[in-house]
Structures are given as structure tokens and as C-alpha cells.
PDB file of C-alpha atoms in Angstrom:
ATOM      1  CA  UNK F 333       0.314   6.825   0.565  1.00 78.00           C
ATOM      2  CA  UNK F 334       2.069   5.120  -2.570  1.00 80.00           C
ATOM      3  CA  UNK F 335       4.225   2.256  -2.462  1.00 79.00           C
ATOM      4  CA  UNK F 336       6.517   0.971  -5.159  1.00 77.00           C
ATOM      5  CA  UNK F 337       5.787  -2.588  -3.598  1.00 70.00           C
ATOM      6  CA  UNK F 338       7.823  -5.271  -6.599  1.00 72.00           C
ATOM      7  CA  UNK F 339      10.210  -2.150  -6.891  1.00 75.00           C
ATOM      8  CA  UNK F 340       9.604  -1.399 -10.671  1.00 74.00           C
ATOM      9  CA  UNK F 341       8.020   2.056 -10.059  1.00 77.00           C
ATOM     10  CA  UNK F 342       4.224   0.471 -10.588  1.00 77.00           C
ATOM     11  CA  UNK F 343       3.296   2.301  -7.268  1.00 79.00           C
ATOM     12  CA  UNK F 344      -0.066   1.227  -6.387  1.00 79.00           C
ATOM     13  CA  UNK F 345      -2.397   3.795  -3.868  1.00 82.00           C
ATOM     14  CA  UNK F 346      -3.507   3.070  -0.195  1.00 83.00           C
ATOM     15  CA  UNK F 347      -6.080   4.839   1.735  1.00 82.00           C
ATOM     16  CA  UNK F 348      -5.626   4.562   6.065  1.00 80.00           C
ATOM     17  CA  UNK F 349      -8.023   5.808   8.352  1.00 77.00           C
ATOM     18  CA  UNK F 350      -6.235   7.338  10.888  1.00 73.00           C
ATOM     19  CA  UNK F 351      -8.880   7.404  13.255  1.00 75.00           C
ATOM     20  CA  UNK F 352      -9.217   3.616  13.270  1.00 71.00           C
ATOM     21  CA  UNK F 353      -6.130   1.782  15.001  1.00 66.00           C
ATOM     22  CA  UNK F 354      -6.258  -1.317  15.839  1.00 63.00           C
ATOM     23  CA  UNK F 355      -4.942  -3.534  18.275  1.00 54.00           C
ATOM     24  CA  UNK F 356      -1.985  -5.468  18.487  1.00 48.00           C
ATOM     25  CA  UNK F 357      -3.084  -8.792  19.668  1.00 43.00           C
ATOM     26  CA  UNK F 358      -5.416  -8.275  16.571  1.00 41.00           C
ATOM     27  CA  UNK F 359      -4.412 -10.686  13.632  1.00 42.00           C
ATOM     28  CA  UNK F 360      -2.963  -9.016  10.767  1.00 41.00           C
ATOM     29  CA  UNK F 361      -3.438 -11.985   7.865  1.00 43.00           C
ATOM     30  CA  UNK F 362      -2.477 -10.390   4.788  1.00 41.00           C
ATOM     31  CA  UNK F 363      -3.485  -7.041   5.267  1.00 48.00           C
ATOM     32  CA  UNK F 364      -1.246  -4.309   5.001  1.00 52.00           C
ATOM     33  CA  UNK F 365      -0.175  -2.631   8.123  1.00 52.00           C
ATOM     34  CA  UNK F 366       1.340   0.107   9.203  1.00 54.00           C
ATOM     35  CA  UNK F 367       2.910   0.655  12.610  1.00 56.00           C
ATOM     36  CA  UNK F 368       3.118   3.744  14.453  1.00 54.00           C
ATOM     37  CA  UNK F 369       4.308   2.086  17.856  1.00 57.00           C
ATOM     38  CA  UNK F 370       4.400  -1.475  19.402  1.00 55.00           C
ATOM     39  CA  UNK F 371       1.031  -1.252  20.617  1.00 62.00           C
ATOM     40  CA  UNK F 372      -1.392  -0.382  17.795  1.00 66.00           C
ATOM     41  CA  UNK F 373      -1.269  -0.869  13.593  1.00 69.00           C
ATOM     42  CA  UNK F 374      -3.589   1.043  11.115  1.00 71.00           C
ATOM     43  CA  UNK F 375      -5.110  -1.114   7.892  1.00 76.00           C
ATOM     44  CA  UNK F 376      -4.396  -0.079   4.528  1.00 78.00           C
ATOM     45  CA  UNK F 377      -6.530  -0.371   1.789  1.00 81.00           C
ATOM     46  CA  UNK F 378      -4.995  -0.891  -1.952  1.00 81.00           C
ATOM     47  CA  UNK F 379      -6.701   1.270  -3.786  1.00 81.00           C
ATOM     48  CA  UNK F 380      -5.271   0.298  -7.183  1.00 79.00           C
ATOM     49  CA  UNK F 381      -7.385  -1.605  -9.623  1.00 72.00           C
ATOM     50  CA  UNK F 382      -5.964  -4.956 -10.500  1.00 63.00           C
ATOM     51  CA  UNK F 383      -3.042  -4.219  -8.353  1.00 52.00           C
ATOM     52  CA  UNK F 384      -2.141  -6.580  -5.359  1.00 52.00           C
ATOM     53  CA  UNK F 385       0.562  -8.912  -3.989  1.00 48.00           C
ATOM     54  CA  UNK F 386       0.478 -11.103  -6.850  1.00 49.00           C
ATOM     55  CA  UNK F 387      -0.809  -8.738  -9.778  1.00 48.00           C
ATOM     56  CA  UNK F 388       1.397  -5.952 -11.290  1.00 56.00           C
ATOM     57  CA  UNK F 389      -0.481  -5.007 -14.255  1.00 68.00           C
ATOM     58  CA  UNK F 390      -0.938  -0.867 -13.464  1.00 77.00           C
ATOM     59  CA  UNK F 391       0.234   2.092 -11.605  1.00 83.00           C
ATOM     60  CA  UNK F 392      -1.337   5.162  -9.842  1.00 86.00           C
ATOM     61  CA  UNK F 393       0.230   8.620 -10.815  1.00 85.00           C
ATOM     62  CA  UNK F 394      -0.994  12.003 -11.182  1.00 86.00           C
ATOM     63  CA  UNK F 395      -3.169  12.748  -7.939  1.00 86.00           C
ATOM     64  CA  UNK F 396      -5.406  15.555  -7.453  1.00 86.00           C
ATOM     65  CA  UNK F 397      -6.965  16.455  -4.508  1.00 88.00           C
ATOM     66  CA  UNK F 398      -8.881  19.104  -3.354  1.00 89.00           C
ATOM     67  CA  UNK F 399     -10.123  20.771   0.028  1.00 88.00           C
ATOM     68  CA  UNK F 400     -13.810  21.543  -0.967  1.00 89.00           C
ATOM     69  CA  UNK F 401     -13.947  17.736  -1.868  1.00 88.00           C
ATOM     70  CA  UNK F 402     -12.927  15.663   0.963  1.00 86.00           C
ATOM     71  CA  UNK F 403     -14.241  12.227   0.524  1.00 89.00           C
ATOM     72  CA  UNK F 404     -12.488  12.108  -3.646  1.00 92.00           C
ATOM     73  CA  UNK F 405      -9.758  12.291  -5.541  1.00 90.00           C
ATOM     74  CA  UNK F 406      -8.691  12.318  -9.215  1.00 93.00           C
ATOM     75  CA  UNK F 407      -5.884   9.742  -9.692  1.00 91.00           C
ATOM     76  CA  UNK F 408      -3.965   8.496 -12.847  1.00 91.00           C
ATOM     77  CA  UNK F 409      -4.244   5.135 -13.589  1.00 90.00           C
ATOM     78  CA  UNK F 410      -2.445   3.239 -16.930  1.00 89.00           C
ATOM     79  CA  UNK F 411      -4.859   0.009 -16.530  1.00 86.00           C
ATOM     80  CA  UNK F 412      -5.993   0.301 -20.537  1.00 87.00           C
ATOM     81  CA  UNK F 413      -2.557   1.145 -21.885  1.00 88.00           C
ATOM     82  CA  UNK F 414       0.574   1.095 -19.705  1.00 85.00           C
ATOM     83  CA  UNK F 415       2.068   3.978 -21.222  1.00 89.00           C
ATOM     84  CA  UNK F 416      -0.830   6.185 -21.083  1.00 91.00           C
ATOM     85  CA  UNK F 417      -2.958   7.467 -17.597  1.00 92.00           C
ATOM     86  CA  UNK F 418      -6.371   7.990 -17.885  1.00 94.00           C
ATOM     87  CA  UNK F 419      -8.165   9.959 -15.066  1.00 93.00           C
ATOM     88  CA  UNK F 420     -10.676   8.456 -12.293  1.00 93.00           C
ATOM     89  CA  UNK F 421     -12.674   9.482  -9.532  1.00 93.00           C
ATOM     90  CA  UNK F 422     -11.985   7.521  -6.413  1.00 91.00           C
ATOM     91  CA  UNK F 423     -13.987   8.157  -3.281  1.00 91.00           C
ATOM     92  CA  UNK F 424     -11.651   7.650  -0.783  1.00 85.00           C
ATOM     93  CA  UNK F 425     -14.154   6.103   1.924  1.00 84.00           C
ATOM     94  CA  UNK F 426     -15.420   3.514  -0.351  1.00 86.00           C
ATOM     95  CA  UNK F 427     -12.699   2.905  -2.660  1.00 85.00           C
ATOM     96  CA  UNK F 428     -15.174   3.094  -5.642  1.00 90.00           C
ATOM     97  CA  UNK F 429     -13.344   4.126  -8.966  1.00 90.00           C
ATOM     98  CA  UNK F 430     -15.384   6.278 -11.823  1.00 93.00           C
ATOM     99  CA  UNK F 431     -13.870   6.641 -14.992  1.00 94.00           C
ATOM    100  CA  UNK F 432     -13.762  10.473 -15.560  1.00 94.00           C
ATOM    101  CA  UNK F 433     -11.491  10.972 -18.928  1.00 94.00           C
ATOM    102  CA  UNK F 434      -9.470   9.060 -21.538  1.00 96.00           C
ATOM    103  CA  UNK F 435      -5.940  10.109 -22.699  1.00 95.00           C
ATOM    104  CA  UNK F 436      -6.084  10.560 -25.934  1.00 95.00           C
ATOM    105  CA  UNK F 437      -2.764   9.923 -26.009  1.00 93.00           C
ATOM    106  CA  UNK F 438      -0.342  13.452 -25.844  1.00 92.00           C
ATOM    107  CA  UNK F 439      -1.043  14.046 -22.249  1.00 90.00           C
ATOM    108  CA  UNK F 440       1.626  13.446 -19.659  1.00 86.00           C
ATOM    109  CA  UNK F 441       0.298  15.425 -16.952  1.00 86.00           C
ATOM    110  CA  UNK F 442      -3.750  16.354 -15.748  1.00 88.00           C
ATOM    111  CA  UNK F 443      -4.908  19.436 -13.723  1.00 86.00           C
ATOM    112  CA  UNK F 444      -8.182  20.206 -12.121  1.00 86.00           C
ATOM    113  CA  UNK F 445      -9.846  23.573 -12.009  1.00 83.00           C
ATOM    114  CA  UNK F 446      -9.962  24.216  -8.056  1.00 81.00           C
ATOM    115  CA  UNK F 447     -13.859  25.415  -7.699  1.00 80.00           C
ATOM    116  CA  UNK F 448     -15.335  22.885  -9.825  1.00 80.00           C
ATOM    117  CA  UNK F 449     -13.031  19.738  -9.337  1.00 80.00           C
ATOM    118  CA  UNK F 450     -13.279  18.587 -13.051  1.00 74.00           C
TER     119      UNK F 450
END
């Protein structure tokens, strides 16, 4: 899910494993949680580079996904320039981010062909 978290439209990404809730008597710290009843909270990782509580410097936009690839996505992410988005591979699991391709600097929006992913 995305989350406009300072409310400047820098939305940064989080990944929650549904399958994993958690316990309520279970310390939360600083994690982000969300809640789907009194009883249990899911943990969600940031998966924004450089992007935390006290760090605003980039936004995620521009996500592909696709069905034949289950564990990545292609997000875009303005961490070298903040008006352009280059394109990463994120596996979802890990969190790991690849560079895939640079904006050269005329595209606003990225597509991905459907059979290969690229």
C-alpha cells in the first residue's frame, strides 16, 4: 500500500504479509502497523529507499506488477532527481531494489510488456 505519510504527496511503498499477524500483547516499537481488529496487527515494511519517519528525500510512483511474476515489481522511484522516476526491480519478499532503467528525462509514465516483464 502507499502512504502520503508528511502529507506532501512523497508517498513512500509498504509491503504486509498477510499471512503473518501478529499478536496484540506483542510490542509494536516503531514499526508500522496495521489493524484489522482489536486482537491482531500486521507489520509493514517501508519499502522506499531513503524514505522513513524522519527522511523525506523520494517518492514511489508508477507500479507495475504482473501475475507471472509474483515475488517483483517495477516501481518508480525519483531518488537521483526529484522530478524525474527512474525504474527498479523490487522483490517484494526481500525488499531488495535493482536498478532496471534511467529516465532520460521526457518520460512521465513506464509500461511493461506483459510476457517478458521488462
Amino acid at each position: 500500500f502507499l502512504e502520503d505519510f508528511w502529507g506532501d504527496e512523497n508517498y513512500c511503498l509498504y509491503a504486509v504479509d498477510i499471512l503473518n499477524r501478529k499478536g496484540r500483547e506483542k510490542e509494536c516499537g516503531n514499526t508500522t502497523t496495521i489493524n484489522n481488529n482489536d486482537d491482531y496487527y500486521y507489520e509493514a515494511r517501508n519499502l522506499t529507499p531513503n524514505n522513513d519517519n524522519d527522511n523525506k528525500s523520494c517518492k514511489v510512483s508508477n507500479i507495475i506488477t504482473n501475475s507471472n511474476v509474483v515475488d517483483e515489481i517495477l516501481l518508480g522511484i525519483n531518488d537521483r532527481n526529484s522530478s524525474l522516476f527512474d525504474m527498479y526491480r523490487c522483490n517484494i519478499t526481500s525488499g531488495k531494489l535493482t536498478f532496471d532503467t534511467r529516465n532520460p528525462g521526457n518520460v512521465i509514465e513506464w509500461q511493461a510488456d506483459s510476457d517478458t516483464f521488462q
